[in-house]
Tab-separated table of C-alpha atoms and ligand atoms in Angstrom:
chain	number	residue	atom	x	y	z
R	1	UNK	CA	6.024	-18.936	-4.875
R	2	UNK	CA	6.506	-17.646	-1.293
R	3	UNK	CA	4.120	-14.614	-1.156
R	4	UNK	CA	3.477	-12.873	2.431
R	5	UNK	CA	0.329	-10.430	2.199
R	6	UNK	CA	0.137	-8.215	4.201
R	7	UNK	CA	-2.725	-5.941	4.309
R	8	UNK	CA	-4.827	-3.693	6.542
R	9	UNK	CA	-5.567	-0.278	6.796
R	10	UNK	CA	-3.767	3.127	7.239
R	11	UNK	CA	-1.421	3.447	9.768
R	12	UNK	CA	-1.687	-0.523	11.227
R	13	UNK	CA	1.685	-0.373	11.015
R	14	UNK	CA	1.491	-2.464	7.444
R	15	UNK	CA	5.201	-1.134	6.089
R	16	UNK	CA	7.443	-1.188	9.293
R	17	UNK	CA	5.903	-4.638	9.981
R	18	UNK	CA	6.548	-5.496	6.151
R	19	UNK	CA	9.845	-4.164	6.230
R	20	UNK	CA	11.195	-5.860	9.061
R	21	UNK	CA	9.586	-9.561	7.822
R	22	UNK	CA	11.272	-9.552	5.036
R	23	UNK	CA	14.452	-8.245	6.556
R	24	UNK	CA	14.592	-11.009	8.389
R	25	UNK	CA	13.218	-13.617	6.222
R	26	UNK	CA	15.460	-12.603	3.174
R	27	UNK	CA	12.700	-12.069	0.762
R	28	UNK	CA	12.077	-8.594	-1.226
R	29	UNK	CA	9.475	-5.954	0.138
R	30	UNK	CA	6.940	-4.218	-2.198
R	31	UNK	CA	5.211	-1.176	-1.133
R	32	UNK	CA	1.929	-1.476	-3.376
R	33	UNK	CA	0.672	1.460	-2.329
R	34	UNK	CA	3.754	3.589	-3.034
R	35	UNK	CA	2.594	2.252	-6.687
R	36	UNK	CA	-0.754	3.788	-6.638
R	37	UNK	CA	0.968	7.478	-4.434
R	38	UNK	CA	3.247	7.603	-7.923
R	39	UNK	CA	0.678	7.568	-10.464
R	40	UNK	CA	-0.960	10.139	-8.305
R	41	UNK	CA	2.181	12.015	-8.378
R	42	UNK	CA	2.572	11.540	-12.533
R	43	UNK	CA	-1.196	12.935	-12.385
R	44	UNK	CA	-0.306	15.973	-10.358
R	45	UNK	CA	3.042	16.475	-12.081
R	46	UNK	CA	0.817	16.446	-15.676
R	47	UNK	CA	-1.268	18.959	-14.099
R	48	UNK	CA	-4.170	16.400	-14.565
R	49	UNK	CA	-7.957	17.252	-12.806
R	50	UNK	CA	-8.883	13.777	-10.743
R	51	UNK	CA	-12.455	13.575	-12.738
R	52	UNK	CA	-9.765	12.976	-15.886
R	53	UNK	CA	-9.860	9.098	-15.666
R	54	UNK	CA	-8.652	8.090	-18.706
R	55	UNK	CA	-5.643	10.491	-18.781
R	56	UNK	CA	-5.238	9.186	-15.322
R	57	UNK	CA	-5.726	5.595	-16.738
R	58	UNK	CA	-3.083	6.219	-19.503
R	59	UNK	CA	-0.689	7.477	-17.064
R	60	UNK	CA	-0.557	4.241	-14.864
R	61	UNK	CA	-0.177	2.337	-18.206
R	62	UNK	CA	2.557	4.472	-19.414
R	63	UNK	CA	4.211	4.459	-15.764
R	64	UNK	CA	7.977	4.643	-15.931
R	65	UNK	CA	8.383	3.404	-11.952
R	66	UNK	CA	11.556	2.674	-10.211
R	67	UNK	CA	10.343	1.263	-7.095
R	68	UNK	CA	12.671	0.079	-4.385
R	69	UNK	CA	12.654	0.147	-0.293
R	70	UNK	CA	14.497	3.625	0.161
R	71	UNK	CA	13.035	5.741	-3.631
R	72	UNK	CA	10.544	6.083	-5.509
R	73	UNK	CA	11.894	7.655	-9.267
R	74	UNK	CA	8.950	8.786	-11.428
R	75	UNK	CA	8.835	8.600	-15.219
R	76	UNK	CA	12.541	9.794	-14.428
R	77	UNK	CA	11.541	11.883	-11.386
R	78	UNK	CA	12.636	11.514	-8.131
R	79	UNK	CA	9.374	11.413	-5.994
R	80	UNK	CA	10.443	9.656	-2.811
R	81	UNK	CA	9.373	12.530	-0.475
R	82	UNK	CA	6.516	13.918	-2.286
R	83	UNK	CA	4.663	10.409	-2.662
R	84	UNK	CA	4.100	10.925	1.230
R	85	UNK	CA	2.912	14.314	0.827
R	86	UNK	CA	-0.141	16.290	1.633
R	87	UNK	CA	-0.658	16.634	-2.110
R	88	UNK	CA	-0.603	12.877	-3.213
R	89	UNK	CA	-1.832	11.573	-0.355
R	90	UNK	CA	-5.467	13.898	-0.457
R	91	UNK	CA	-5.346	12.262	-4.576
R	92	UNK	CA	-4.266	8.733	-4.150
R	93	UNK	CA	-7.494	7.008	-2.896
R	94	UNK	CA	-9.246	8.439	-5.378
R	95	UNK	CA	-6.631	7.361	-7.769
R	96	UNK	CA	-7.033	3.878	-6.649
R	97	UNK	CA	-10.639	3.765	-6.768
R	98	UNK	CA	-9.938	3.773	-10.721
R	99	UNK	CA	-10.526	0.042	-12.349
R	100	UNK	CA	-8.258	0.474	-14.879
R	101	UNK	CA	-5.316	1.865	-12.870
R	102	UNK	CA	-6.389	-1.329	-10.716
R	103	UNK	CA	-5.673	-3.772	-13.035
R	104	UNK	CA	-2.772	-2.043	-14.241
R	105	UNK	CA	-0.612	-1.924	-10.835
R	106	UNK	CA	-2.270	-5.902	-9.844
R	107	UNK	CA	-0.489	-6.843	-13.185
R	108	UNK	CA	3.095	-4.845	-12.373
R	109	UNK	CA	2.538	-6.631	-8.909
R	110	UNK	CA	2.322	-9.929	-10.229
R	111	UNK	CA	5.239	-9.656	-12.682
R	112	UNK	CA	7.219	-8.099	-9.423
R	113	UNK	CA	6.615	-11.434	-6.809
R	114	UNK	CA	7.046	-13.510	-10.273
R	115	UNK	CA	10.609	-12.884	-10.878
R	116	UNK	CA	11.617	-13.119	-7.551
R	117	UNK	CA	9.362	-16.255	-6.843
R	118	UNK	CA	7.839	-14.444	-3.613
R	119	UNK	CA	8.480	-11.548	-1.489
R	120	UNK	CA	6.635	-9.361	1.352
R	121	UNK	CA	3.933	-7.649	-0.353
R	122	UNK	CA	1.660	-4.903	1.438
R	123	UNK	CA	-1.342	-2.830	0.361
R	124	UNK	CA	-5.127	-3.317	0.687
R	125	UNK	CA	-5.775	-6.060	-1.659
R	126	UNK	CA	-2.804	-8.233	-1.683
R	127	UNK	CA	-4.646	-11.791	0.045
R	128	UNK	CA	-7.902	-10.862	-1.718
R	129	UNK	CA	-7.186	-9.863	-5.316
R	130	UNK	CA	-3.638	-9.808	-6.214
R	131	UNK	CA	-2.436	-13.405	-4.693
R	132	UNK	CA	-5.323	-15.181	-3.379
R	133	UNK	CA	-3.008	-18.184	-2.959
R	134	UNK	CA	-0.659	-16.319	-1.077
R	135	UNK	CA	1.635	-18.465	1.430
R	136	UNK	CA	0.509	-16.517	4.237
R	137	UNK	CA	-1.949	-13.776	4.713
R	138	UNK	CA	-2.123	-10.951	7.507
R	139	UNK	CA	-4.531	-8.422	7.916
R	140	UNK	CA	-3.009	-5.853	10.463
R	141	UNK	CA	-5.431	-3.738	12.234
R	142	UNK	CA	-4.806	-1.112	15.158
R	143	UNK	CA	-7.297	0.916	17.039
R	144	UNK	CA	-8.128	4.416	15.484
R	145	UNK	CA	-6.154	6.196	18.306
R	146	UNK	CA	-3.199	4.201	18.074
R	147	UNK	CA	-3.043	4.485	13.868
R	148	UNK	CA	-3.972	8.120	14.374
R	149	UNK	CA	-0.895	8.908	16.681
R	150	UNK	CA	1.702	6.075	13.979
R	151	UNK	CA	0.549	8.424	11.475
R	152	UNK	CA	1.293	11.586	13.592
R	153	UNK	CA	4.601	10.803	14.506
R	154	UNK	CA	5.845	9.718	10.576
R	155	UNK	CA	4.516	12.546	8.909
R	156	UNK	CA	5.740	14.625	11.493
R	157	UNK	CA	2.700	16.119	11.752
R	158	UNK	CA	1.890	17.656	15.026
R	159	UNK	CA	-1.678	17.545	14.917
R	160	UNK	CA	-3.348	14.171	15.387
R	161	UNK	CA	-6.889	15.383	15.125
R	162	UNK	CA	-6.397	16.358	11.633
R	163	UNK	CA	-4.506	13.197	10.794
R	164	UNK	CA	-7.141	11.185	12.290
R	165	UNK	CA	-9.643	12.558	10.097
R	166	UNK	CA	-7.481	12.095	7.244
R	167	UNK	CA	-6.915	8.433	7.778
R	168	UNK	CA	-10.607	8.353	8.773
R	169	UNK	CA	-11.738	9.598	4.800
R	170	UNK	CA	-9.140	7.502	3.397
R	171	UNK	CA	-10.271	4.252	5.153
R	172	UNK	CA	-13.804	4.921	4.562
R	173	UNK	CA	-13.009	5.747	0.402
R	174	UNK	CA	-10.829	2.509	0.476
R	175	UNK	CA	-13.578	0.248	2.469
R	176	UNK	CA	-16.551	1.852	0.076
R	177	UNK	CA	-14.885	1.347	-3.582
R	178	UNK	CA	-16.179	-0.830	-5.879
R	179	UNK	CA	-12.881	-2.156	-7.022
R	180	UNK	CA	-11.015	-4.187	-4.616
R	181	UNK	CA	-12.067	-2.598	-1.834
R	182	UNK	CA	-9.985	-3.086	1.443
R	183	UNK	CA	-11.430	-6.217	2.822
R	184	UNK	CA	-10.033	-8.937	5.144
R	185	UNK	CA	-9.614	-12.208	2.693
R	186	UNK	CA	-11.280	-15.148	4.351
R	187	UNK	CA	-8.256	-16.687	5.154
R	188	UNK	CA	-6.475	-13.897	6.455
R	189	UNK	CA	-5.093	-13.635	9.969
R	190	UNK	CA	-6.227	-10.968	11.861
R	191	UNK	CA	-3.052	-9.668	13.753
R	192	UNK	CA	-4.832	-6.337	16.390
R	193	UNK	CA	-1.135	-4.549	16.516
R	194	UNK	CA	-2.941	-1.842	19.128
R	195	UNK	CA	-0.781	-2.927	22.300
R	196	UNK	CA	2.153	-4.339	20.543
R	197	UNK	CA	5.878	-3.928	19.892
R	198	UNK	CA	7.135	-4.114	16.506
R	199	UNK	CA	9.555	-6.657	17.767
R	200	UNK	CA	6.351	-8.842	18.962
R	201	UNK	CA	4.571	-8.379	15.861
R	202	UNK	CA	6.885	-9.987	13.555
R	203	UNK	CA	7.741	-12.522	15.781
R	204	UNK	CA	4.378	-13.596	16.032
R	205	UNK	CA	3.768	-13.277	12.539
R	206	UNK	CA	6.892	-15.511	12.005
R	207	UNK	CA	5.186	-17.851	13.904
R	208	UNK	CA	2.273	-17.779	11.781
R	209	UNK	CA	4.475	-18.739	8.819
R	210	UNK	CA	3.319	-22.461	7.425
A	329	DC	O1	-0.628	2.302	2.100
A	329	DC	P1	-0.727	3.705	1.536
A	329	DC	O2	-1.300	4.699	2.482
A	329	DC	O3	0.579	4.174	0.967
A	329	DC	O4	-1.745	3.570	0.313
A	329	DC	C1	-2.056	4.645	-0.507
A	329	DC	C2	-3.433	4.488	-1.102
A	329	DC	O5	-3.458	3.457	-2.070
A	329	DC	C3	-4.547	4.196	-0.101
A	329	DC	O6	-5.626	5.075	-0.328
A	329	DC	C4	-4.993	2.797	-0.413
A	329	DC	C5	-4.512	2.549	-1.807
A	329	DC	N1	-4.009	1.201	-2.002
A	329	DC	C6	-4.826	0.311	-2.635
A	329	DC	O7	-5.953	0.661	-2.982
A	329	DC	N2	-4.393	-0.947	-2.887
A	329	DC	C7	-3.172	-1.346	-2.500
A	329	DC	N3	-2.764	-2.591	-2.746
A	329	DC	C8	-2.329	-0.438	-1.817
A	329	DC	C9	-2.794	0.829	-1.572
């Protein structure tokens, strides 16, 4: 199975890089953590508190998800902008902290790369947890200025000091969890994306490629 990992945190530039590799490698693209933003959504749409863990567990295992590179479709819902919103992005670390919903998205992930024998996979835990044997594994990193000022500019969100403390909590609830947290896997490639191109980044990690 041809599995690229690619993880890293917030705003390293994880889904344009992921995007574009498997553009031009042919292979599928899974956002992982578009998985975890919808059962926040499902959550929020079921008017559910975030100390509610097993109604927040039940929803992940009941998930209805269609999942591709351009929508998101929710237990029938169309979710594609609000997954990126204020809303389900201040729940969905939290969300992911849960074990249960854990092993329920690392078992939908599996089943995804296994009938497609591979793809481009990003998240937090791809190389560590989810395919340890993974072809290839990148962790992307970025300074905080530069992932600050990525974020900025795709939310549209004028203010950079607010969404650098926002990816600042977020990174420091997905670095802290118990479960999974975001780690680089010992075999990982650390790829610093601060002073490059998108163009040089997948070229480089084409390069990489074994
Ligand atoms: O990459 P993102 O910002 O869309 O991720 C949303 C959240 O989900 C973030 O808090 C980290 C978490 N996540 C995770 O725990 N494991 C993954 N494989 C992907 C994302």
């Amino acid at each position: 199975m041809r599995v690229i990992a690619i993880d890293g945190p917030a705003g390293s530039g994880k889904s344009t890089v992921a995007k574009a590799l498997a553009a031009r490698l042919n292979l599928d693209y899974l956002d992982t953590g578009a998985m975890y933003r919808a059962v926040a959504f499902a959550a929020i749409q079921k008017q559910i508190r975030p100390s509610e863990i097993e109604e927040i567990t039940e929803i992940a295992k009941s998930l209805d998800l269609e999942l591709t590179e351009e929508s998101c479709v929710v237990n029938g819902v169309d979710a594609t902008t609000e997954i990126r919103g204020p809303e389900v992005t201040s729940l969905v670390s939290q969300v992911a902290t849960m074990p249960e919903v854990r092993i329920e998205m690392v078992k939908r992930q599996r089943a995804w790369a296994e009938t497609r024998n591979g793809g481009v996979m990003e998240g937090r835990d791809i190389g560590s947890v989810v395919f340890p044997d993974a072809m290839l594994k990148i962790y992307l990193t970025a300074s905080e200025e530069v992932r600050a000022a990525r974020r900025a500019a795709e939310v549209k969100e004028g203010d950079v000091a607010i969404v650098a403390a926002d990816i600042e909590r977020r990174d420091a609830v997905d670095t802290q969890r118990a479960a999974s947290p975001l780690v680089e896997a010992e075999d990982a490639i650390v790829v610093d994306t601060s002073a490059m191109t998108l163009q040089q980044v997948v070229d480089h990690v084409i390069g990489l490629i074994p």
